[in-house]
Structures are given as C-alpha cells and as structure tokens.
Short mmCIF file of N, CA, C and O in Angstrom, two decimals:
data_model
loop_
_atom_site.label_atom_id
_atom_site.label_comp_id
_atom_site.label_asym_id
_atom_site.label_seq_id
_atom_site.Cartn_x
_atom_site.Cartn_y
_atom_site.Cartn_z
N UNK A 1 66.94 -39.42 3.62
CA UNK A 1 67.63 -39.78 4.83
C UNK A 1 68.67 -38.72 5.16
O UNK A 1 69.63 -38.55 4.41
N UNK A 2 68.51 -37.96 6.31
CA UNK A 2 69.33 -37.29 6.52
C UNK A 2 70.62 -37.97 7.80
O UNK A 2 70.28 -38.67 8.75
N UNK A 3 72.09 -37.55 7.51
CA UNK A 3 72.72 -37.53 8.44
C UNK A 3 72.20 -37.78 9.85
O UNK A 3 71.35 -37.16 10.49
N UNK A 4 73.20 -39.21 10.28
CA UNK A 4 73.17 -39.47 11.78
C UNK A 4 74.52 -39.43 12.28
O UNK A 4 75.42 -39.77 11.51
N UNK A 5 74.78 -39.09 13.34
CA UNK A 5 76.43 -39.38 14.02
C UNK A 5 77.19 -38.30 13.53
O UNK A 5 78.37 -38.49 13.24
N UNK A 6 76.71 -37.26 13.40
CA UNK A 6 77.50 -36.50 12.59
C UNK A 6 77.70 -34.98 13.60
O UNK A 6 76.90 -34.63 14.46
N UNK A 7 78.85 -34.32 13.26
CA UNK A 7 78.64 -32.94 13.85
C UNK A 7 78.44 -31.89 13.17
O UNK A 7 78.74 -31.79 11.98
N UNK A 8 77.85 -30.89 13.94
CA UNK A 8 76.88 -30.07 13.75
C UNK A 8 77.65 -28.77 12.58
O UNK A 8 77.37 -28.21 11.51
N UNK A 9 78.88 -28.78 13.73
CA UNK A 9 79.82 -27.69 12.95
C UNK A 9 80.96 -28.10 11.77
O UNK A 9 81.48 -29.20 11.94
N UNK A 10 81.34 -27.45 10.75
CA UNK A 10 82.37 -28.06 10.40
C UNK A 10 83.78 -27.79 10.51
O UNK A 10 84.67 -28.59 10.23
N UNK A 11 83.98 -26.28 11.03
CA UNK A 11 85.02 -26.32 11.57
C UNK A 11 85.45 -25.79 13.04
O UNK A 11 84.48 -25.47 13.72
N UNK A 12 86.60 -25.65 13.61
CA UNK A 12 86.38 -24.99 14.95
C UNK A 12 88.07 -24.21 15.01
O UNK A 12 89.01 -24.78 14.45
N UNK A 13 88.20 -23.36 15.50
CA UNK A 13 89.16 -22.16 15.29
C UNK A 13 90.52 -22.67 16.52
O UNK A 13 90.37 -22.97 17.71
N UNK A 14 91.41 -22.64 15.95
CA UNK A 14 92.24 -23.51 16.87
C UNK A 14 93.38 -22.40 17.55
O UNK A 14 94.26 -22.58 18.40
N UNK A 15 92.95 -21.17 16.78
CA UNK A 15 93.93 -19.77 17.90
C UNK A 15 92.64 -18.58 17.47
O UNK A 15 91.85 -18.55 16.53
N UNK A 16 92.92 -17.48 18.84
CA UNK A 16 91.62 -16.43 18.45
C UNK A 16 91.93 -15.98 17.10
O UNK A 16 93.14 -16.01 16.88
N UNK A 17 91.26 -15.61 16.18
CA UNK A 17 91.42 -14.87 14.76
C UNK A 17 90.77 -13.02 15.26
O UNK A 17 89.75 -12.58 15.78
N UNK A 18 91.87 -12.51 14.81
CA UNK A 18 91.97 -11.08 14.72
C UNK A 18 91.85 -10.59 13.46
O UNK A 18 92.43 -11.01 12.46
N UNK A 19 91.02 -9.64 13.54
CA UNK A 19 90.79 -9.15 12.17
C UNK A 19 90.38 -7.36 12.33
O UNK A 19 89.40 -6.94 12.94
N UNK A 20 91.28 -6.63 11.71
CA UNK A 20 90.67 -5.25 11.63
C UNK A 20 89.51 -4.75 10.21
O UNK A 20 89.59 -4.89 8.99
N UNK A 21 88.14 -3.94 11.37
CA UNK A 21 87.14 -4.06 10.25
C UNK A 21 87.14 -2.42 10.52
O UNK A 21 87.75 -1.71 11.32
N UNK A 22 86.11 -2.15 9.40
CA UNK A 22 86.12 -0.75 8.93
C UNK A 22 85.32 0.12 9.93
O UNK A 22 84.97 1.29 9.81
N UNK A 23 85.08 -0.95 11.20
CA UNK A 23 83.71 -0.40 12.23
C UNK A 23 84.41 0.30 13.71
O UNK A 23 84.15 -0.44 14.66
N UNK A 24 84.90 1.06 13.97
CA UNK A 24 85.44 1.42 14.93
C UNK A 24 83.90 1.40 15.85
O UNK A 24 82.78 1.45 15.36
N UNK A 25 84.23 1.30 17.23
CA UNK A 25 82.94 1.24 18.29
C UNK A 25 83.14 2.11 19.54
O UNK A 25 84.30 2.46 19.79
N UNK A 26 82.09 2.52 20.38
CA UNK A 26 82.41 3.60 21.53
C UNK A 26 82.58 2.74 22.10
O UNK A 26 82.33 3.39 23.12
N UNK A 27 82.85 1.43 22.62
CA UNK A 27 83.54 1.03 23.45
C UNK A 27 83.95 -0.39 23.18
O UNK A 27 83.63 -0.90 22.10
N UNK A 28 84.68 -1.12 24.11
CA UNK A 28 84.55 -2.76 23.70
C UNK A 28 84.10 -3.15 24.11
O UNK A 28 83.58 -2.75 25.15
N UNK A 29 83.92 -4.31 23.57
CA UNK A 29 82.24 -5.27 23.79
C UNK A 29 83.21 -6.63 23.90
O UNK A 29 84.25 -6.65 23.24
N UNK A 30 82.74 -8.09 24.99
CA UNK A 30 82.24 -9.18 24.69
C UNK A 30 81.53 -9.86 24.56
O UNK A 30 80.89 -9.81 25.61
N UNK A 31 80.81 -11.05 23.54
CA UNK A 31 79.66 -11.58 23.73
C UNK A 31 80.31 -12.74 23.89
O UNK A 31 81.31 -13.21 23.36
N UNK A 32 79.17 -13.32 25.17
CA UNK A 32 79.29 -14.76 25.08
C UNK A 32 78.27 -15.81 25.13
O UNK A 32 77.09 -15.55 25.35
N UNK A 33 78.70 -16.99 24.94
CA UNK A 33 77.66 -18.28 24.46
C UNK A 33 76.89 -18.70 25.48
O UNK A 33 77.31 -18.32 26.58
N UNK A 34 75.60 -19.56 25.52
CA UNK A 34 75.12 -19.66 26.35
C UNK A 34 75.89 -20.35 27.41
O UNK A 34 75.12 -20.47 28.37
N UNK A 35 77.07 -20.88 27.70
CA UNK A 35 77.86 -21.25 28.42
C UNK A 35 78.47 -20.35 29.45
O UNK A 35 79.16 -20.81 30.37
N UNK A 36 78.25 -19.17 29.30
CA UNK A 36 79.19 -18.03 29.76
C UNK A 36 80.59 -17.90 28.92
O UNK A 36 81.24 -16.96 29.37
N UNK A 37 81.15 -18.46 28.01
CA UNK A 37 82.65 -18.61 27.69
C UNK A 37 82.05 -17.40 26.41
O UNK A 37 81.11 -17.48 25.61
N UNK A 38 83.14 -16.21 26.67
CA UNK A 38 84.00 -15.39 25.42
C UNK A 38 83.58 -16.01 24.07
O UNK A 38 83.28 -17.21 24.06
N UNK A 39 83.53 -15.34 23.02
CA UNK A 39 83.48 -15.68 22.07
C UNK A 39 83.83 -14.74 21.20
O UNK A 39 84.60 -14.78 20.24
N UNK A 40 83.26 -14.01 21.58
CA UNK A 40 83.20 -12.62 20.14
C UNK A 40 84.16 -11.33 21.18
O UNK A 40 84.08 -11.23 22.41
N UNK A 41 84.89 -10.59 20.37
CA UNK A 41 85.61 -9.53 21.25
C UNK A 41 85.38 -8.57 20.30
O UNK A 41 85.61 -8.97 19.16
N UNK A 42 84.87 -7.00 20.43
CA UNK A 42 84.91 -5.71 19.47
C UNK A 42 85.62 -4.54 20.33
O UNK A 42 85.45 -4.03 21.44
N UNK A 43 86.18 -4.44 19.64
CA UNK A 43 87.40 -2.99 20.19
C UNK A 43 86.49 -1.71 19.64
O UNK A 43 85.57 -1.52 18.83
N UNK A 44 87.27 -0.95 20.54
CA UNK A 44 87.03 0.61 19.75
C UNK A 44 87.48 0.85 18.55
O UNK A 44 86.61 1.28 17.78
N UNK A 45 88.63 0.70 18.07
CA UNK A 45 89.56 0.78 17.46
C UNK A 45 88.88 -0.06 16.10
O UNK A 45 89.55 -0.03 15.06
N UNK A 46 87.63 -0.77 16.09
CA UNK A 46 87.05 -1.46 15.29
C UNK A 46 88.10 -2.75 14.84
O UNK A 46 88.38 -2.71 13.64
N UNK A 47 88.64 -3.72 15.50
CA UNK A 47 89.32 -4.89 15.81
C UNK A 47 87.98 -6.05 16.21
O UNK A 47 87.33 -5.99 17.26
N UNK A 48 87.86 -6.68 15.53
CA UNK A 48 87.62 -7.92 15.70
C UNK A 48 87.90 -9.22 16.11
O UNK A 48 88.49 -9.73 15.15
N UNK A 49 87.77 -10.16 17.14
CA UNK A 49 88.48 -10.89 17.32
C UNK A 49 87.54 -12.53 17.78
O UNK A 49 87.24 -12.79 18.95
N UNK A 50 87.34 -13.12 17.03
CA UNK A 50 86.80 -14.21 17.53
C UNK A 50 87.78 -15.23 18.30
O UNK A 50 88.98 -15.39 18.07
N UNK A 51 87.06 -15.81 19.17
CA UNK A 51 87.75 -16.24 20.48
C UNK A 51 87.91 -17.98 19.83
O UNK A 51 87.06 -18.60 19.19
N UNK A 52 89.65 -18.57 20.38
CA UNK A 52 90.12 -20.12 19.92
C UNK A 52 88.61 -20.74 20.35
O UNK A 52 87.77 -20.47 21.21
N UNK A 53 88.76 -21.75 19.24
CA UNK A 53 87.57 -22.35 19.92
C UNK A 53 86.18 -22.79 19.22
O UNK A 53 85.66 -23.87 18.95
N UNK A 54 85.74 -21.05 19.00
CA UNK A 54 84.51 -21.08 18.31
C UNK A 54 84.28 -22.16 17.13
O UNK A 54 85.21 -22.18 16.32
N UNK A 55 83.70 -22.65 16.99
CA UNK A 55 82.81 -23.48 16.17
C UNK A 55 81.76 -23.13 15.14
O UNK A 55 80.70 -22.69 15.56
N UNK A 56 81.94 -23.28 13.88
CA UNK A 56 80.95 -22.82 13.06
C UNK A 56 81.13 -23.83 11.42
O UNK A 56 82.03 -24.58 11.02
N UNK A 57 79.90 -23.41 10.84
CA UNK A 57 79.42 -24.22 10.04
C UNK A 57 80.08 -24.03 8.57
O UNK A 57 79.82 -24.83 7.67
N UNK A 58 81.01 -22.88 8.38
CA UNK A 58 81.11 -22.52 6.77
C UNK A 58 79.82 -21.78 6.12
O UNK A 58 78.80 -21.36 6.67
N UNK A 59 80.16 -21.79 5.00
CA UNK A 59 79.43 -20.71 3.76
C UNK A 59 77.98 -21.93 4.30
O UNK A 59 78.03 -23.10 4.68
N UNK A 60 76.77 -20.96 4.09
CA UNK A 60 75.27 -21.81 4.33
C UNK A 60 74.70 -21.10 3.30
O UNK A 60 75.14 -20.13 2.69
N UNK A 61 73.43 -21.84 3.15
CA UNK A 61 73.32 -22.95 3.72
C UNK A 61 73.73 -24.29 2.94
O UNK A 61 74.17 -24.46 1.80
N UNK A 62 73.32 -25.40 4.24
CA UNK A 62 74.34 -26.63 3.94
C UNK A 62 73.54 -27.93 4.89
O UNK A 62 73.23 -27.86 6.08
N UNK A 63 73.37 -28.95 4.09
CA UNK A 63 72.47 -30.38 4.66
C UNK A 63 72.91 -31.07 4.53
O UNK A 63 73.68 -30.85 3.60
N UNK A 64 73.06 -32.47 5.06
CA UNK A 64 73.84 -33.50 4.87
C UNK A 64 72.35 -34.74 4.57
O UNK A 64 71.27 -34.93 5.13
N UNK A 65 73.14 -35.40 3.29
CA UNK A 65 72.47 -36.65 2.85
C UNK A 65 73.03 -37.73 2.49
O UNK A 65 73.87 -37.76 1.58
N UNK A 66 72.57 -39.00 3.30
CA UNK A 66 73.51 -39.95 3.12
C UNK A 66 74.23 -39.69 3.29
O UNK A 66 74.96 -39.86 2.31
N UNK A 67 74.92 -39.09 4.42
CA UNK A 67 76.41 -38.64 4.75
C UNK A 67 77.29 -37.99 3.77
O UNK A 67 78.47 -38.32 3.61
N UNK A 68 76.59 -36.89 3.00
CA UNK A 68 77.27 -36.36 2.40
C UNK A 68 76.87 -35.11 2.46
O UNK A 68 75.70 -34.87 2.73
N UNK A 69 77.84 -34.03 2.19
CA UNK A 69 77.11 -32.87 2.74
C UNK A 69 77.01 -31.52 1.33
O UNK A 69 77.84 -31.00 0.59
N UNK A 70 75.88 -31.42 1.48
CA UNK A 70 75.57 -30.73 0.21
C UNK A 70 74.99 -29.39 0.41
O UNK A 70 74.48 -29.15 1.51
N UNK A 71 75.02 -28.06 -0.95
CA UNK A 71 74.73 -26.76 -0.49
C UNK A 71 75.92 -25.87 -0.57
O UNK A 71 76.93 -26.36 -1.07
N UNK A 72 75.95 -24.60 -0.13
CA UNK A 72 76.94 -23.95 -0.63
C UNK A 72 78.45 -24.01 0.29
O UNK A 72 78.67 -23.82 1.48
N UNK A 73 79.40 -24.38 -0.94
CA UNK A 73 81.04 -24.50 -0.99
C UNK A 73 81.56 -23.59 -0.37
O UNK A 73 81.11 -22.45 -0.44
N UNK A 74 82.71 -23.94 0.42
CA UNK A 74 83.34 -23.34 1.26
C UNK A 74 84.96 -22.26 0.13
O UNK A 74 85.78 -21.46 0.58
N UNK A 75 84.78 -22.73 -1.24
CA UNK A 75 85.61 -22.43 -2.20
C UNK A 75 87.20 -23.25 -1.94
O UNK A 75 87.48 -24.12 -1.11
N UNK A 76 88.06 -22.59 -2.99
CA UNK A 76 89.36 -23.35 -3.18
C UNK A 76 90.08 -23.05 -2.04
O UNK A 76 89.79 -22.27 -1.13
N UNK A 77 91.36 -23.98 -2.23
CA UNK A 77 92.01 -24.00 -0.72
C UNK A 77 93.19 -22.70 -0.97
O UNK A 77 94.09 -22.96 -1.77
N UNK A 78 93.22 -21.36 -0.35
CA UNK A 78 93.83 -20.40 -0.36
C UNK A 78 95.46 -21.42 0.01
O UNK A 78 95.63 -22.41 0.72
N UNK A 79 96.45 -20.60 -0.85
CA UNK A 79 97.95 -20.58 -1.09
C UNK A 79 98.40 -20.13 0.59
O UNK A 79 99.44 -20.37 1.20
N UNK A 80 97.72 -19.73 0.82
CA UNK A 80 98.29 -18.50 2.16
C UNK A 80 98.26 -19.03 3.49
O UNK A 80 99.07 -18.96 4.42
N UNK A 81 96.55 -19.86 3.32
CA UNK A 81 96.33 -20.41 4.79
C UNK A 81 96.04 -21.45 4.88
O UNK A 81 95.52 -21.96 5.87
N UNK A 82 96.30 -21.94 3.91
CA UNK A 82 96.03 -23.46 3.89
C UNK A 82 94.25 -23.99 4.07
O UNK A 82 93.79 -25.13 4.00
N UNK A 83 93.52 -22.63 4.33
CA UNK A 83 92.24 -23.16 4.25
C UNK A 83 90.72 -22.73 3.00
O UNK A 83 91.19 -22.11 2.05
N UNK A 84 90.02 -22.82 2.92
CA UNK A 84 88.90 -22.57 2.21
C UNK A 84 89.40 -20.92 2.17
O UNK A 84 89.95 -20.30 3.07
N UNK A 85 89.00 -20.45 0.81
CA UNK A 85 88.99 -18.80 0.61
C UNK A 85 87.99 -18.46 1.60
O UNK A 85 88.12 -17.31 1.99
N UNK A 86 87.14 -19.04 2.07
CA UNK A 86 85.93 -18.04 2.37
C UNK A 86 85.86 -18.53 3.89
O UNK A 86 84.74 -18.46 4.40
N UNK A 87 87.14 -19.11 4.86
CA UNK A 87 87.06 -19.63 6.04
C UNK A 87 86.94 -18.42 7.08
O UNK A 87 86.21 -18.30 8.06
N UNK A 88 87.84 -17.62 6.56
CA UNK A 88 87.81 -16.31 7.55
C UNK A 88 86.55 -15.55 7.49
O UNK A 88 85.81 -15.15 8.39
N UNK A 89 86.48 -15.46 6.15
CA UNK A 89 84.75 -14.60 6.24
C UNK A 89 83.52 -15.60 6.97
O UNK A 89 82.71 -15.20 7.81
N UNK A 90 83.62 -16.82 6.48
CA UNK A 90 82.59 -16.91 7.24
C UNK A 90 82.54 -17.45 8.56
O UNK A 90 81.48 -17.87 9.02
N UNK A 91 83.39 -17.46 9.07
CA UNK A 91 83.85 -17.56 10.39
C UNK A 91 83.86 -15.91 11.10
O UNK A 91 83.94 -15.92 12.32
N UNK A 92 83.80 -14.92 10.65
CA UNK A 92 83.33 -13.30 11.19
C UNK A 92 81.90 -13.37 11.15
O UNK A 92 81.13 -13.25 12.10
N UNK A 93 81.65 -13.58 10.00
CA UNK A 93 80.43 -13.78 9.72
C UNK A 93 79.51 -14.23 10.55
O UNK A 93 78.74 -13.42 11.06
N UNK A 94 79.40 -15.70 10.87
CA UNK A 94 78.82 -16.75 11.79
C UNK A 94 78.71 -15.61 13.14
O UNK A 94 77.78 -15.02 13.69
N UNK A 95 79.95 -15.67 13.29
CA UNK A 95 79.80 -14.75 14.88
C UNK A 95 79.22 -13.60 15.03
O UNK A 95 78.51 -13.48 16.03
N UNK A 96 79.35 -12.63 14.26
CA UNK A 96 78.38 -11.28 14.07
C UNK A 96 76.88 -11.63 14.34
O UNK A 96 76.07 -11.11 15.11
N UNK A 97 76.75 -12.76 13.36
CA UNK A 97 75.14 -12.89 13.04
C UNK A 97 74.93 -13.69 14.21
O UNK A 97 73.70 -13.64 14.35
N UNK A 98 75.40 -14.40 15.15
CA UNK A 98 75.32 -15.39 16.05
C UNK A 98 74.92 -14.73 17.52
O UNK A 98 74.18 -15.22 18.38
N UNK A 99 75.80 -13.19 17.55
CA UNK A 99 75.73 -12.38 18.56
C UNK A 99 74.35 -11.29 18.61
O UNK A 99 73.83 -10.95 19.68
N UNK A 100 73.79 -10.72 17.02
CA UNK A 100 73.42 -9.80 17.01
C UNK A 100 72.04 -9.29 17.72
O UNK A 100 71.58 -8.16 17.91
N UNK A 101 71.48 -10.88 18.09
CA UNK A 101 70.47 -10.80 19.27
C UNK A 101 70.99 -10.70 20.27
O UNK A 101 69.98 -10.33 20.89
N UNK A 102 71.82 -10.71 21.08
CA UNK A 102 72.21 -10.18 22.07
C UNK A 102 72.63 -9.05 22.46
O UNK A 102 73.08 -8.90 23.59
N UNK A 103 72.52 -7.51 21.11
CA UNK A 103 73.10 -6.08 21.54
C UNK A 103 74.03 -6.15 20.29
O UNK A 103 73.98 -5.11 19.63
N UNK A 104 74.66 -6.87 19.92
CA UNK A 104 75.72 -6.45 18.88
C UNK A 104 75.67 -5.36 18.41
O UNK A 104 74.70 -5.23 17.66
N UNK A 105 76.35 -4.39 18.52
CA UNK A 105 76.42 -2.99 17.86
C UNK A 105 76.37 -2.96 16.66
O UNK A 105 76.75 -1.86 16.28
N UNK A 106 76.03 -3.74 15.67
CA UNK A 106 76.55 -4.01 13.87
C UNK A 106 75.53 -4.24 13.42
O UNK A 106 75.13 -5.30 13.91
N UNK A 107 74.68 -3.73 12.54
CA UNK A 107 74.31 -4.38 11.55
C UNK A 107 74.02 -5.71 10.87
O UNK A 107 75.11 -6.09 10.43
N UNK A 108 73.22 -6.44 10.63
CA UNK A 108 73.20 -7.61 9.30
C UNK A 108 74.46 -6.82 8.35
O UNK A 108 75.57 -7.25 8.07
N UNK A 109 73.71 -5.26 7.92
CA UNK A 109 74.28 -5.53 6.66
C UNK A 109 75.89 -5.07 6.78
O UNK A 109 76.69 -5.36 5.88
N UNK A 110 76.31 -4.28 8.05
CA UNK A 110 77.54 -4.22 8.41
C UNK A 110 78.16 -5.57 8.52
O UNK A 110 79.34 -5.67 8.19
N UNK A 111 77.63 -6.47 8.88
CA UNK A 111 78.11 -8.17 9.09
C UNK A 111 78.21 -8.76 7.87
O UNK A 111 79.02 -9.68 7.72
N UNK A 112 77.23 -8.22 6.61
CA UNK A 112 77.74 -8.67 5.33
C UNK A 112 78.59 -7.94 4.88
O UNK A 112 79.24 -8.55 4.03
N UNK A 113 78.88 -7.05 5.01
CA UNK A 113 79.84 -6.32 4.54
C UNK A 113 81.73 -6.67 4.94
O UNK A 113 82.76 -6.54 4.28
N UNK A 114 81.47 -7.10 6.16
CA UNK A 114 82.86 -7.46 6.81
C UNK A 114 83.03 -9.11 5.82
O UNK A 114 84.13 -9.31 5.31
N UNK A 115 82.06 -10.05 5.63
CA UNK A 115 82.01 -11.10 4.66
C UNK A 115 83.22 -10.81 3.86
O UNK A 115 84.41 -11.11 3.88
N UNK A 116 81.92 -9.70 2.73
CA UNK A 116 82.67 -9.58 1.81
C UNK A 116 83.89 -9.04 1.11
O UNK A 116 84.47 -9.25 0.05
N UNK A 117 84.08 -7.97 2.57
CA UNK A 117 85.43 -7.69 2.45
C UNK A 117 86.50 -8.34 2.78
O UNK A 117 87.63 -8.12 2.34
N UNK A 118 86.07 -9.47 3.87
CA UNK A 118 87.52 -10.91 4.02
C UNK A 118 87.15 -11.73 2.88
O UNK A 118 87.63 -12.86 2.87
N UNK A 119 86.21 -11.33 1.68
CA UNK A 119 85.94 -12.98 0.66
C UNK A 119 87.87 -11.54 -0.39
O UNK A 119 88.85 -11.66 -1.12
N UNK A 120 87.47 -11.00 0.02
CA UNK A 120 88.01 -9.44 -1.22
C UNK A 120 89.67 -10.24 -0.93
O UNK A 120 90.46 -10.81 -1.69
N UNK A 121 89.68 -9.95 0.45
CA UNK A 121 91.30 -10.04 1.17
C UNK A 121 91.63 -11.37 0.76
O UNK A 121 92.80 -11.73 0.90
N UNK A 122 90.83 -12.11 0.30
CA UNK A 122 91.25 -14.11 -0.16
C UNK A 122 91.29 -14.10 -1.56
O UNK A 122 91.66 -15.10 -2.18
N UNK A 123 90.91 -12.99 -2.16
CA UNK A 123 90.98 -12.91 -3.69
C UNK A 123 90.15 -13.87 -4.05
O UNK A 123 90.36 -14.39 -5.15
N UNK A 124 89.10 -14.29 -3.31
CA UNK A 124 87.57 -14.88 -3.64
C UNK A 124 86.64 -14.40 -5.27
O UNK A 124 85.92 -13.41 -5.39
N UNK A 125 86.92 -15.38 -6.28
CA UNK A 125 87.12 -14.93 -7.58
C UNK A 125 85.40 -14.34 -7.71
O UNK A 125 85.04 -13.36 -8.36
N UNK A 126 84.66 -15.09 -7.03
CA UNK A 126 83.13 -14.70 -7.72
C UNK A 126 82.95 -13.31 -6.79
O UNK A 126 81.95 -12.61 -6.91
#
C-alpha cells in the first residue's frame, strides 16, 4: 500500500538560496517551471541561486509506505542551519537536474559535483 493524501515534495525553500559554485558561465541564465515562474538563476560569475519557493524532494530515492517514508536519509540535523546536512545539496542538486532538459549549461556530472561539494561545506561525514 502505498501513500494517499500525501505531498509530493518534502521540503520547499522559504528565501532564494545563493550559493557560489566552481562553474563560472558566458552569460546568465534563468530557467523556469512549467508555470512560467523563475526558479533556477546562473550568473557568470558562476553564482547559483535557486528561487524562494522551489519545492523538492531531499536525498532520492524515496517511497512512502503506510505512510511512512522510506529510502535514502536526508542525514543529521546541521548545528548551523538547523536543517538536514544534505538540504542545501540536494536542493542545488534537484534544480540542476530538474533544468538540464531545458539547455542547462552543466553537466550531470558538474551537478554532482556541486552535491558533493555542499555535502563537503556541511561536513557530511560519509
């Protein structure tokens, strides 16, 4: 029995998150959702910025049974931000990979790479 009544995402970003990545770009880019609304912002300057708002699922994959939701952990609750070590990464994450059919200038493996360098910046032990 899988999950009924339930939502899709588990968390949703309540100010834009800025993040500088190692990817400088020839120009800036926005992508947006099938809604038309902003989501993803890339600078030249290789600045990252996912837009308040966005919605995403955490570390995957992840199923819910019997209303419980099982699959891979979002890790311990960071000292710093009060949230999962691995909220920021996979919240870059989600969005990279979310955009990259649409033109995204990046890589998969540039998109894993930005991961694992915000799991680095959370002192993400594994």
């Amino acid at each position: 029995m899988f999950c009924s009544n339930n939502e899709r995402w588990l968390y949703k970003l309540p100010a834009d998150y800025e993040w500088q990545s190692p990817y400088p770009q020839q120009q800036d880019w926005a992508f947006a959702d099938q809604h038309g609304k902003i989501r993803l912002k890339l600078f030249r300057d290789g600045r990252i910025v996912v837009v308040k708002d966005y919605a995403w699922d955490g570390c995957t994959p992840k199923f819910c049974l019997f209303d419980i939701l099982l699959g891979t952990p979002d890790g311990a609750v960071d000292t710093h931000t009060g949230r999962p070590k691995t909220w920021h990464a996979s919240l870059v994450h989600d969005a990279l990979c979310q955009f990259q059919p649409a033109g995204l200038p990046l890589s998969r493996a540039q998109a894993d790479k930005c991961f694992l360098r915000l799991m680095q910046e959370r002192q993400f032990a594994p």
